[in-house]
mmCIF file of C-alpha atoms and ligand atoms in Angstrom:
data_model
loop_
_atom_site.group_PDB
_atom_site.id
_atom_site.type_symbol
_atom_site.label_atom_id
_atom_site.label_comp_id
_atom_site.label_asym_id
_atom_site.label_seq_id
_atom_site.Cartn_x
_atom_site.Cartn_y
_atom_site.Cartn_z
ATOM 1 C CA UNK T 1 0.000 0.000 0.000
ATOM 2 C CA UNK T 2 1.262 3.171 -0.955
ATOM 3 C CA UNK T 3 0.523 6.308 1.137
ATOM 4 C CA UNK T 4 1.273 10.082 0.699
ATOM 5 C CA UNK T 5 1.178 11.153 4.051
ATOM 6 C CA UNK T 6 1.100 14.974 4.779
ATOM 7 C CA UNK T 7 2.231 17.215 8.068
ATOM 8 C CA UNK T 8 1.150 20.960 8.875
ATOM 9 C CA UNK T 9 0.362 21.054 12.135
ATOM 10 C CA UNK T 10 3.178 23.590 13.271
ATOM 11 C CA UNK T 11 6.250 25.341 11.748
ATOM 12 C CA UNK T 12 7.186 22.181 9.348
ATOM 13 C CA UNK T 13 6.034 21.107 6.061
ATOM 14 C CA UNK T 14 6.519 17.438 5.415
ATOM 15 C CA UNK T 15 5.651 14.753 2.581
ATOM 16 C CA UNK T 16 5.824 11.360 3.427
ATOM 17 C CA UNK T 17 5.644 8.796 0.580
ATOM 18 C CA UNK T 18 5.187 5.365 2.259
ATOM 19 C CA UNK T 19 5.173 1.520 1.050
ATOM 20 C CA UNK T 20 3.481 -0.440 4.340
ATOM 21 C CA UNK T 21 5.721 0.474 7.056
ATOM 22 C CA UNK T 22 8.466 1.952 5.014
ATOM 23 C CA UNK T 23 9.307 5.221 3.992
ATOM 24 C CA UNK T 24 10.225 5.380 0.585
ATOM 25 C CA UNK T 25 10.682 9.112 0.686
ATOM 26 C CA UNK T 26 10.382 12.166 3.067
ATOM 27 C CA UNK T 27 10.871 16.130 2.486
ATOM 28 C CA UNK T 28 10.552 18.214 5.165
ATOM 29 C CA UNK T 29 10.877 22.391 5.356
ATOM 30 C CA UNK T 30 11.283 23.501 8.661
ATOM 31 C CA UNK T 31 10.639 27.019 8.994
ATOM 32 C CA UNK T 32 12.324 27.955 12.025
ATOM 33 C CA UNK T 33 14.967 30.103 10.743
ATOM 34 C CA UNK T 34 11.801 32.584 9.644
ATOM 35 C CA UNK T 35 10.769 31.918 13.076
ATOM 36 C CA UNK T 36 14.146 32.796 14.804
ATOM 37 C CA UNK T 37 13.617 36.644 14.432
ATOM 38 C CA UNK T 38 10.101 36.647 15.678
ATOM 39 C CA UNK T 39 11.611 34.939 18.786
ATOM 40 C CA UNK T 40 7.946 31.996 18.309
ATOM 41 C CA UNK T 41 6.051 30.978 15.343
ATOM 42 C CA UNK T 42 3.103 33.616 14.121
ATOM 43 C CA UNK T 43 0.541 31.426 12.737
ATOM 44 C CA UNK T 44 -0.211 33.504 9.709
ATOM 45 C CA UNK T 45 3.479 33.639 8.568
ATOM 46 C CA UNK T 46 3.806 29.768 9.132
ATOM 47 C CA UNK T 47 0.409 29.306 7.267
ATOM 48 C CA UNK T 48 2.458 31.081 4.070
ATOM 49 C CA UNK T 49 5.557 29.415 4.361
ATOM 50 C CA UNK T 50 3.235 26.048 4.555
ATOM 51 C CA UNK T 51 1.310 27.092 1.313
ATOM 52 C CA UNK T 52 4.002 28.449 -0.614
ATOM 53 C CA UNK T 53 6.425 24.542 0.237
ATOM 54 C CA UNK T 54 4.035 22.145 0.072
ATOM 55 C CA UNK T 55 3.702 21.430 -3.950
ATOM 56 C CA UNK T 56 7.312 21.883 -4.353
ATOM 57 C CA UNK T 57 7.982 19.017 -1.495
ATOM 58 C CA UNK T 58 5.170 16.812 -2.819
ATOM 59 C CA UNK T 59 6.235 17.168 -6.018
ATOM 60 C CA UNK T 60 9.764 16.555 -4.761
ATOM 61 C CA UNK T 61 9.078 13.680 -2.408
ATOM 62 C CA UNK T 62 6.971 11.565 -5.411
ATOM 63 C CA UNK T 63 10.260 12.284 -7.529
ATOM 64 C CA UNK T 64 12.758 11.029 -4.953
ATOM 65 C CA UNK T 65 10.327 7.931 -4.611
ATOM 66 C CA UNK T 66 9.829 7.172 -8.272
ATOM 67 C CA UNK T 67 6.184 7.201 -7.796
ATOM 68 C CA UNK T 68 3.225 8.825 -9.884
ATOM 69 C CA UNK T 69 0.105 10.246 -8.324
ATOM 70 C CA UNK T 70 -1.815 7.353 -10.432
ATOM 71 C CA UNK T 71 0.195 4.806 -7.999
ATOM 72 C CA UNK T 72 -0.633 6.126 -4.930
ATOM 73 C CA UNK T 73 -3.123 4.012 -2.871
ATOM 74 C CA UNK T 74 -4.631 6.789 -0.351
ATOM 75 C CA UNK T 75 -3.838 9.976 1.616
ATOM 76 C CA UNK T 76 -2.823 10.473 5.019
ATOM 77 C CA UNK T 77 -2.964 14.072 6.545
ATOM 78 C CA UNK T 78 -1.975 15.493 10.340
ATOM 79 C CA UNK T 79 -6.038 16.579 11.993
ATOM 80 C CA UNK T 80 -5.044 17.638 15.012
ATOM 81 C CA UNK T 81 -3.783 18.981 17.227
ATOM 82 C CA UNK T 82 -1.995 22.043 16.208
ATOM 83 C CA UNK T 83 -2.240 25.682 14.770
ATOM 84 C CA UNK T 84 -5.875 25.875 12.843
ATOM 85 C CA UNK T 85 -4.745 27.831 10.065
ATOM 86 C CA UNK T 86 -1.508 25.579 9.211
ATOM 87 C CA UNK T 87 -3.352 22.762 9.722
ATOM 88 C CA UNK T 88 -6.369 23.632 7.298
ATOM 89 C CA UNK T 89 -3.600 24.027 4.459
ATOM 90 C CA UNK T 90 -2.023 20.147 4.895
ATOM 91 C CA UNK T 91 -5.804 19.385 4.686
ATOM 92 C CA UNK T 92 -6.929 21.491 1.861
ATOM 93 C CA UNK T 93 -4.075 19.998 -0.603
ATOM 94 C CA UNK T 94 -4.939 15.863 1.094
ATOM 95 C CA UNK T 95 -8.831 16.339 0.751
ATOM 96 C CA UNK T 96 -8.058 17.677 -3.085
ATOM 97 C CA UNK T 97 -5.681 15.182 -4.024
ATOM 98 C CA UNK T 98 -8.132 12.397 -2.471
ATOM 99 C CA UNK T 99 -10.841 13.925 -4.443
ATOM 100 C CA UNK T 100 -8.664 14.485 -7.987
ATOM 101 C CA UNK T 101 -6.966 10.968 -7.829
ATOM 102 C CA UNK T 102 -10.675 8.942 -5.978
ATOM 103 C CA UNK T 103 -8.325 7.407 -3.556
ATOM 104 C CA UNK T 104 -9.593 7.436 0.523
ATOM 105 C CA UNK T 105 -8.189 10.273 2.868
ATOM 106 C CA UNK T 106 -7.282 9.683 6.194
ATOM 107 C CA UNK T 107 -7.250 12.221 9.219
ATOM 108 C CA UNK T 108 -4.374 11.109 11.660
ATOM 109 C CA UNK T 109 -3.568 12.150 15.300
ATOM 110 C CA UNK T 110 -0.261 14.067 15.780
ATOM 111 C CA UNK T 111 0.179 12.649 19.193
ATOM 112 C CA UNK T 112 -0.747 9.509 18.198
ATOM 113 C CA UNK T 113 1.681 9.858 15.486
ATOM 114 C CA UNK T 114 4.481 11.034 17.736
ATOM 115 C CA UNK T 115 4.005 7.686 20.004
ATOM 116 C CA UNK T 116 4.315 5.629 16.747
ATOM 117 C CA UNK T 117 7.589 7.548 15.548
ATOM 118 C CA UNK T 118 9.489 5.059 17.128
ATOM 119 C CA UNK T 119 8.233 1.994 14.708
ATOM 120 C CA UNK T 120 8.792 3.707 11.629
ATOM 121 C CA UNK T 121 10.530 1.430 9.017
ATOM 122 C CA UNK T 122 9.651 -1.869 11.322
ATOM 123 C CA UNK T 123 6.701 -3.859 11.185
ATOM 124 C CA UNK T 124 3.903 -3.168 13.353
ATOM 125 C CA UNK T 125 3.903 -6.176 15.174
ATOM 126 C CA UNK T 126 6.938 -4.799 16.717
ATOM 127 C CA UNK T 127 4.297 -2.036 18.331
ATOM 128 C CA UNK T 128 4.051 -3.302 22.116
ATOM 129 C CA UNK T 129 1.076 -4.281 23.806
ATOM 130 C CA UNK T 130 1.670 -2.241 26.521
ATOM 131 C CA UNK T 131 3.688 0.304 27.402
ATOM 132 C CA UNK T 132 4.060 3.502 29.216
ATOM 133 C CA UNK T 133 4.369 6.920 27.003
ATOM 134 C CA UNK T 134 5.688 10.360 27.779
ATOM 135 C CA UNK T 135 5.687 12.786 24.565
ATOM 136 C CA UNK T 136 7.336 16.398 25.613
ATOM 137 C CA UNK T 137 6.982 18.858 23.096
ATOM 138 C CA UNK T 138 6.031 22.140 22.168
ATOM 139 C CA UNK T 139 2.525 21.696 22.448
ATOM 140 C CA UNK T 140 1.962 18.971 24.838
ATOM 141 C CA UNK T 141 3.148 17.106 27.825
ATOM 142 C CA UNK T 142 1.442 14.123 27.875
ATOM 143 C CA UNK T 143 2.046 11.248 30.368
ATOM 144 C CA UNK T 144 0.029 8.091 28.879
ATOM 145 C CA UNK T 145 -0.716 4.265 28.441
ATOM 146 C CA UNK T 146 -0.229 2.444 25.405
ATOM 147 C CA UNK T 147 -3.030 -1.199 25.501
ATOM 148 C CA UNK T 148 -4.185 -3.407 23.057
ATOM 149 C CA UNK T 149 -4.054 -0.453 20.691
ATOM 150 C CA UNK T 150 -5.200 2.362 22.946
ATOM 151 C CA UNK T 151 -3.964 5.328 24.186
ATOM 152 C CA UNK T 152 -5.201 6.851 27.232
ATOM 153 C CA UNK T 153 -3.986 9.357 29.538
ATOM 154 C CA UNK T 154 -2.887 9.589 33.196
ATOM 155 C CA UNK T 155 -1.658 13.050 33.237
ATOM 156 C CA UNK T 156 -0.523 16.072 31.066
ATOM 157 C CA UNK T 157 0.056 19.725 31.618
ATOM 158 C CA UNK T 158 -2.224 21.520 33.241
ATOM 159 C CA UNK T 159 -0.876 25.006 31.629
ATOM 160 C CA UNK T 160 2.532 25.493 29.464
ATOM 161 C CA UNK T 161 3.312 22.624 27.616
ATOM 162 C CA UNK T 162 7.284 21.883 28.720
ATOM 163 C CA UNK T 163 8.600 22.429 25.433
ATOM 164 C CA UNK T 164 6.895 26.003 25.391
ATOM 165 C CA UNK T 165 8.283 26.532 29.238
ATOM 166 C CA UNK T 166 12.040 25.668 27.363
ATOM 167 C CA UNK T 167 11.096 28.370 24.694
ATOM 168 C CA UNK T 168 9.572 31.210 26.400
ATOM 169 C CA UNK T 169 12.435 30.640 29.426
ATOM 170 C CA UNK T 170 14.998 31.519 26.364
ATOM 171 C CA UNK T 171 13.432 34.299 25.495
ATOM 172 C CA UNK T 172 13.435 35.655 28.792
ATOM 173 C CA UNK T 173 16.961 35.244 29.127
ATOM 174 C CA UNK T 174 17.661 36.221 25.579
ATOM 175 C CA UNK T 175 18.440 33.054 23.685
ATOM 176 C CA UNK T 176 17.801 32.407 20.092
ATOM 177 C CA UNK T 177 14.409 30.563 19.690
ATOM 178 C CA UNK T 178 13.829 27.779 20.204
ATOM 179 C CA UNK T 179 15.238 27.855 23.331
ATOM 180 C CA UNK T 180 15.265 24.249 24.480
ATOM 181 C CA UNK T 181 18.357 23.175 22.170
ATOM 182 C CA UNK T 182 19.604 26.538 23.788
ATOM 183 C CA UNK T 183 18.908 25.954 27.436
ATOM 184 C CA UNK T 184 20.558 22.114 26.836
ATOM 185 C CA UNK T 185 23.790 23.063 26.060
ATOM 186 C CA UNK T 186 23.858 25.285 28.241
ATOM 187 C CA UNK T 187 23.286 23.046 30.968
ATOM 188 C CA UNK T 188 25.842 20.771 29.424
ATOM 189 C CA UNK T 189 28.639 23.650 29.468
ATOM 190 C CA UNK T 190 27.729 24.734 32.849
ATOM 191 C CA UNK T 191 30.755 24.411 35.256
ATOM 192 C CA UNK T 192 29.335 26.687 38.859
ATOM 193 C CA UNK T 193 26.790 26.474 41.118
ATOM 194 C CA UNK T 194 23.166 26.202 39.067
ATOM 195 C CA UNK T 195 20.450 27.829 40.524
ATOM 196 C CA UNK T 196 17.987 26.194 43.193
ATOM 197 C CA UNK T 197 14.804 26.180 40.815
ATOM 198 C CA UNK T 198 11.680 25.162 42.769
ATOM 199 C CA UNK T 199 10.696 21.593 41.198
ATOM 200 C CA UNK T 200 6.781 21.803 40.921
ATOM 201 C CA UNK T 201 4.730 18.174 41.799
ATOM 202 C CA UNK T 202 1.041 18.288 41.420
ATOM 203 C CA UNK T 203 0.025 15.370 43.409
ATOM 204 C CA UNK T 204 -1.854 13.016 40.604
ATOM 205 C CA UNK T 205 0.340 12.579 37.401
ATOM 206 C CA UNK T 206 -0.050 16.454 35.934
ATOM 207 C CA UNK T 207 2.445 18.895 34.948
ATOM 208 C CA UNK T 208 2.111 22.476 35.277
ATOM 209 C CA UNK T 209 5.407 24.955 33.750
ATOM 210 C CA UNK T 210 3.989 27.943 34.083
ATOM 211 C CA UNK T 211 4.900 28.790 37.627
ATOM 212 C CA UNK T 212 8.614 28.253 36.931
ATOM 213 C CA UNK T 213 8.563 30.491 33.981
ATOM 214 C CA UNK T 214 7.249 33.187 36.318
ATOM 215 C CA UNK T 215 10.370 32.405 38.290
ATOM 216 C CA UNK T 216 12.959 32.719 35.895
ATOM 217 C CA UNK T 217 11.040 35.764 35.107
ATOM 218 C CA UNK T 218 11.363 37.268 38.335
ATOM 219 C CA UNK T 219 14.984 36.046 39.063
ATOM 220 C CA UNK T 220 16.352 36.869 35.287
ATOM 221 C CA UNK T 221 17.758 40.424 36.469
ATOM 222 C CA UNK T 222 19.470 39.600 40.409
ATOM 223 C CA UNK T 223 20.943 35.843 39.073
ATOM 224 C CA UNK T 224 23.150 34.845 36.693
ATOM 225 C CA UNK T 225 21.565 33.548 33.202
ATOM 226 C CA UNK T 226 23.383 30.568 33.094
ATOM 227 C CA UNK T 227 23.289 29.338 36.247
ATOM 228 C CA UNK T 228 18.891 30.028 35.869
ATOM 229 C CA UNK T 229 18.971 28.320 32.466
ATOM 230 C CA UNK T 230 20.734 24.859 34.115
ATOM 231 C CA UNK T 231 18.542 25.076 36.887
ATOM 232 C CA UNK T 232 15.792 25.542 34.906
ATOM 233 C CA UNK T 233 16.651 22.452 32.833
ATOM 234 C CA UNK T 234 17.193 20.580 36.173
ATOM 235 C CA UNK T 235 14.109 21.051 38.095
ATOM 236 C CA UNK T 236 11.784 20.406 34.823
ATOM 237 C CA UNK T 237 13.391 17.610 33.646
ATOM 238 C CA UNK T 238 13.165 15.961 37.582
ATOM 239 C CA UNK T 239 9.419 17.244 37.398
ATOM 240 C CA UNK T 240 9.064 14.839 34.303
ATOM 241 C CA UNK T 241 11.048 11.981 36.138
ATOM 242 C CA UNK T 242 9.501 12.004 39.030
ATOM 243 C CA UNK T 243 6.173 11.200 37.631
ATOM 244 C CA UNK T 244 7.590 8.976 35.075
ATOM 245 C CA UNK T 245 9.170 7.039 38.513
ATOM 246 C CA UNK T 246 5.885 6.765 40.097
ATOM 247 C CA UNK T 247 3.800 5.328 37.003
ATOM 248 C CA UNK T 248 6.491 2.839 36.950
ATOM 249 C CA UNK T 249 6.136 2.271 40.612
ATOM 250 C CA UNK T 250 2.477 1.710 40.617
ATOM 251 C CA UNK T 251 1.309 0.800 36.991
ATOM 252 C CA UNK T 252 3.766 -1.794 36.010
ATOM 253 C CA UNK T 253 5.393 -1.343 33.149
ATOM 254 C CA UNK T 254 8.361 -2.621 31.589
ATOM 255 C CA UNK T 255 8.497 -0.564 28.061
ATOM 256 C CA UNK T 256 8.494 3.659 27.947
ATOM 257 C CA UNK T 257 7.838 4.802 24.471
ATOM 258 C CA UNK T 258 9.064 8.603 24.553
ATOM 259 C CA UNK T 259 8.289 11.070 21.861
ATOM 260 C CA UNK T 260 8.338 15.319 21.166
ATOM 261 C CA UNK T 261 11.358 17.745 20.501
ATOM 262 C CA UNK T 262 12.033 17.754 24.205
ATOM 263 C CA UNK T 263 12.776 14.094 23.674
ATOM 264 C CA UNK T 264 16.282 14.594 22.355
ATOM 265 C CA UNK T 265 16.900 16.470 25.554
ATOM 266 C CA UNK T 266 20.330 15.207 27.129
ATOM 267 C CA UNK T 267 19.401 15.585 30.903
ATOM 268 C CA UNK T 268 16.491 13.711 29.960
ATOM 269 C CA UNK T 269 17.734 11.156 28.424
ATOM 270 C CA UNK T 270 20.568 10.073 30.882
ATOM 271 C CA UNK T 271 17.700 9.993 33.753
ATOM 272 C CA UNK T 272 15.490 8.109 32.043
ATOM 273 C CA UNK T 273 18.761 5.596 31.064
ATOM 274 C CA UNK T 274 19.270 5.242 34.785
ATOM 275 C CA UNK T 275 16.158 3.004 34.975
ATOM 276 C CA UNK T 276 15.063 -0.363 35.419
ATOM 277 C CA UNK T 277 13.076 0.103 31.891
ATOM 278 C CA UNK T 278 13.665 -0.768 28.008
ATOM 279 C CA UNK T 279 13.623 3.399 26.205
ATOM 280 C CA UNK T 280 11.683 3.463 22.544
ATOM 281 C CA UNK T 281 12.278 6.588 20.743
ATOM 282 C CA UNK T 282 12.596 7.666 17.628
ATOM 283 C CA UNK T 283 15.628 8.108 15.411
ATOM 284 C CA UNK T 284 16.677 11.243 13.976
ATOM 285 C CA UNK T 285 14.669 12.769 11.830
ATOM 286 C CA UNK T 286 11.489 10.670 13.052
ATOM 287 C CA UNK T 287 11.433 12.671 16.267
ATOM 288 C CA UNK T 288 11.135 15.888 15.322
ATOM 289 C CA UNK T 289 7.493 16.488 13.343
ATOM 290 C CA UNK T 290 7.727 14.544 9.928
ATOM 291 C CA UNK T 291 5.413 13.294 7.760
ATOM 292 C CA UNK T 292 6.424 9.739 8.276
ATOM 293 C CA UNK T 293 4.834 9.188 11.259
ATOM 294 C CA UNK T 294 1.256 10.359 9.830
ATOM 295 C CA UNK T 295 1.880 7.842 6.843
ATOM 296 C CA UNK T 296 3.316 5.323 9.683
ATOM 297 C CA UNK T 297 0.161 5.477 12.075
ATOM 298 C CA UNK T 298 -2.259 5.834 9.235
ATOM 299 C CA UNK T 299 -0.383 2.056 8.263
ATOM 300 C CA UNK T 300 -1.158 0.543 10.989
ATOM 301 C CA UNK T 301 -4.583 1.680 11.784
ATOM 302 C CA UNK T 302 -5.270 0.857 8.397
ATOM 303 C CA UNK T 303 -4.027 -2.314 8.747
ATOM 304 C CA UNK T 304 -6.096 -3.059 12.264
ATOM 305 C CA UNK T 305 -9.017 -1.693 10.676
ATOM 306 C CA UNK T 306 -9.008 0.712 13.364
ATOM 307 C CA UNK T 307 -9.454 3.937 11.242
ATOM 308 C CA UNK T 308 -12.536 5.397 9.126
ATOM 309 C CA UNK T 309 -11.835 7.209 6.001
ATOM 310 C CA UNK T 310 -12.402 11.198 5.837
ATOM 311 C CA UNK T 311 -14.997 12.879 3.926
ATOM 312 C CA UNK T 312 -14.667 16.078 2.581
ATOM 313 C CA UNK T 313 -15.974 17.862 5.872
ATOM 314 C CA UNK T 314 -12.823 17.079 7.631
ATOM 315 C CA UNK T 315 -11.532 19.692 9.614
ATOM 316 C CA UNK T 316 -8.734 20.472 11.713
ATOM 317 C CA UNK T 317 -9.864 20.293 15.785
ATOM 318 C CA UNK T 318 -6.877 22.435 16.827
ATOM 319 C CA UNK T 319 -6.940 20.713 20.535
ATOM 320 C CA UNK T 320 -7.555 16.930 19.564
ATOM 321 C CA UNK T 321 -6.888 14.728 22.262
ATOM 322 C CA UNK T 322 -4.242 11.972 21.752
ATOM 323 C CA UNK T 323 -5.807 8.670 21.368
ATOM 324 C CA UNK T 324 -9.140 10.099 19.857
HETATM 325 O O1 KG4 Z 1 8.023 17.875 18.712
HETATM 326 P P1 KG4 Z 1 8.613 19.173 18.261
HETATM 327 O O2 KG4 Z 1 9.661 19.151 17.189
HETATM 328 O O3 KG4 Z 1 7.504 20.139 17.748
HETATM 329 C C1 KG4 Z 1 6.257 20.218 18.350
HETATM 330 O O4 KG4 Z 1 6.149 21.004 19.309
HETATM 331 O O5 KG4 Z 1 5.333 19.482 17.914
HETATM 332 O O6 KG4 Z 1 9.177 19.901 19.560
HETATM 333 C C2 KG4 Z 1 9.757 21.179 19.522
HETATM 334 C C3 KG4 Z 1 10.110 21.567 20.945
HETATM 335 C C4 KG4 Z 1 10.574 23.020 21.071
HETATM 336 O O7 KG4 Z 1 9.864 23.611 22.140
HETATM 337 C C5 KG4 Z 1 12.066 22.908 21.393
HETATM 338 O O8 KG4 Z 1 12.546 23.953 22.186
HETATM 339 C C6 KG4 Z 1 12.093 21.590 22.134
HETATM 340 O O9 KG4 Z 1 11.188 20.761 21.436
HETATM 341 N N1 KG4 Z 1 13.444 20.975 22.153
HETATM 342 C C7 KG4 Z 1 14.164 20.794 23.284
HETATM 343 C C8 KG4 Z 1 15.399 20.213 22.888
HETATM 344 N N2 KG4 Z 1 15.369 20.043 21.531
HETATM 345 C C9 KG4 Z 1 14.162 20.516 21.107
HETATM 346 N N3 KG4 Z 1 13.879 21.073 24.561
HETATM 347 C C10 KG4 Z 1 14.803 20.767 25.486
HETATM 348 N N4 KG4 Z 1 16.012 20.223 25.194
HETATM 349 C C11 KG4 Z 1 16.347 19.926 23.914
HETATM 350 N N5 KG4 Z 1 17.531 19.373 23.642
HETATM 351 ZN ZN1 ZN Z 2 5.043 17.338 17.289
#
C-alpha cells in the first residue's frame, strides 16, 4: 500500500511517501529560521511558508520515490492537534488530491503519530502491547498508556506545555528561539553552582510549567543567566522523572515509548537511562514532526481496521486529544 502522508500542524512542512511500514521518501521544510527573528512561530506567517512549500515538497518527495500520483493508494494528513490555520492548508491539498486521484483520505492524530515515531521502518507487530508513554513537546506534555491499541492518559500539563516553558524561558533570558536546544547546552557547558529552581509536583500525574517560567522571570535580572537556564533544565526535567518514577512504581510497566522535541533532551535522556526500563524513541529525523509518522500510524490503523476514512468535511480540531 502506498501512502502520501502529509504534516502541517506547526512550523514544518513534510511529505511522506510510504510503502506499508516503510518510507520510501520524506521532504521536510522547517521554517524555524523565519521563526528565529520573531523569537515563536506567528501562525499567519507559518500558514504562508506552509502554502508556498508544500507542492514543491510533494512534487519533490513523489520524484525522490519514483512514484506517480496514479500509484498512490490513499492519503494520510496530520487533523489535530496544532495551529488551525496551518493545519487547514495540509488538509486542503490531502482532501483535493483524495478527491482528484478517488483514492480514501485519512485524518491522523499528531500525538498519536508522535508515540508511533518510534516503529517507523519496522513492522507493526513490533508495536508493544503495553507500554508507558511520555511525549514532551512544544505543544503537549502528555504522560500516557499504550493497551491493546489504545492510548489513554494519566496526566498532562495543566498550563505550558514543557517544550513552550524551554522556549519562552529563552526568550526571557535572551536566547535564540527555540530555546530548548539553547537551554541544553547550556546546561551541558555549565561548570558553577546552578540555581535552586523550585521543582513543581502536582500530586496526581499532571504537569504544570507555568509557575517556573514566572520564576525565571522574576529572578532573570538579580541571578546569573546561566546558572537560571541549568537550573531551569534541572528542576523540569526531575518534574518529568519524578512522575515517570511513580507510574512505573504503581502501573507496572516494563516498556516507555518517549516522543516530542524535548525528547532529544540530554538531561532527559541520561535519567530516564538510569532506569530499570527498556527506552523506545525515535531516530533522527522521526522525532522531530515529519510526515512519516502520519503515513506510519495511518499504516497501521489501516491495517487493524481501526481507522474510518475522511470525507470532505474534515476539519482540523486544533486541541484533539491523543488517542481520539
Ligand atoms: O516535537 P517538536 O519538534 O515540535 C512540536 O512542538 O510538535 O518539539 C519542539 C520543541 C521546542 O519547544 C524545542 O525547544 C524543544 O522541542 N526541544 C528541546 C530540545 N530540543 C528541542 N527542549 C529541550 N532540550 C532539547 N535538547
Ligand atoms: Zn510534534
Amino acid at each position: 500500500m502506498k501512502i502520501l502522508a502529509i504534516e502541517t500542524s506547526f512550523d514544518d512542512t513534510s511529505i511522506a511517501i510510504m510503502e506499508n511500514h516503510n518510507v520510501i521518501s520524506m521532504k521536510t521544510y522547517s521554517q524555524v529560521k523565519e521563526h528565529t527573528q520573531d523569537g515563536g512561530v506567528i501562525p499567519e506567517k507559518a500558514s504562508r511558508l506552509h502554502s508556498k512549500n508544500i507542492f514543491s515538497l510533494i512534487a519533490l518527495a513523489l520524484k525522490d520515490a519514483n512514484v506517480k500520483f496514479k500509484e498512490l493508494d490513499s492519503i494520510a494528513v496530520t487533523k489535530g492537534p496544532g495551529l488551525v490555520n496551518t493545519l487547514q492548508i495540509g488538509i486542503t491539498v490531502a482532501k483535493t488530491l483524495s478527491q482528484i486521484l478517488n483514492i480514501p483520505l485519512y485524518g491522523i492524530n499528531h500525538m498519536t503519530a508522535h508515540i508511533y515515531s518510534s516503529f517507523i521502518n519496522r513492522p507493526i507487530e513490533e508495536i508493544p502491547s503495553k507500554s508507558l508513554v511520555l511525549l514532551v513537546s512544544g505543544g503537549h506534555t502528555i504522560l500516557a498508556q499504550l493497551k491493546d491499541m489504545k492510548v489513554s492518559i494519566l496526566g498532562e500539563t495543566l498550563d505550558d506545555a514543557i517544550g513552550e516553558a524551554f522556549d519562552k524561558v529563552g526568550k526571557l533570558l535572551d536566547l535564540k528561539y527555540p530555546g530548548g536546544p539553547e537551554i541544553d547546552k547550556i546546561y551541558n557547558k555549565f561548570t558553577g553552582k546552578m540555581h535552586e529552581v523550585p521543582v513543581t509536583n502536582l500530586e496526581n500525574y499532571d504537569f504544570s510549567f507555568s509557575g517556573i517560567k514566572s520564576y525565571i522571570a522574576n529572578k532573570r535580572q538579580t541571578i546569573d543567566h546561566d546558572s537560571l537556564a541549568a537550573g531551569f533544565q534541572r528542576s523540569v526535567i526531575e518534574q518529568l522523572m519524578m512522575k515517570v518514577k511513580k507510574a512505573i512504581k504503581f502501573r507496572d510497566y516494563d516498556k516507555l515509548i518517549i516522543g516530542g522535541g524535548v525528547a532529544s533532551n540530554s538531561l532527559l535522556k541520561s535519567e530516564l537511562g538510569k532506569l530499570n526500563i527498556s527506552i523506545i524513541s525515535p531516530k533522527g529525523i522521526y522525532a522531530v514532526d515529519n510526515a512519516a509518522m502520519i503515513g506510519y500510524t495511518a499504516y497501521y490503523l489501516i491495517s487493524k481496521n481501526m481507522i474510518k476514512e475522511e470525507s470532505l468535511t474534515l476539519d482540523a480540531i486544533s486541541n484533539l486529544k491523543v488517542g481520539k
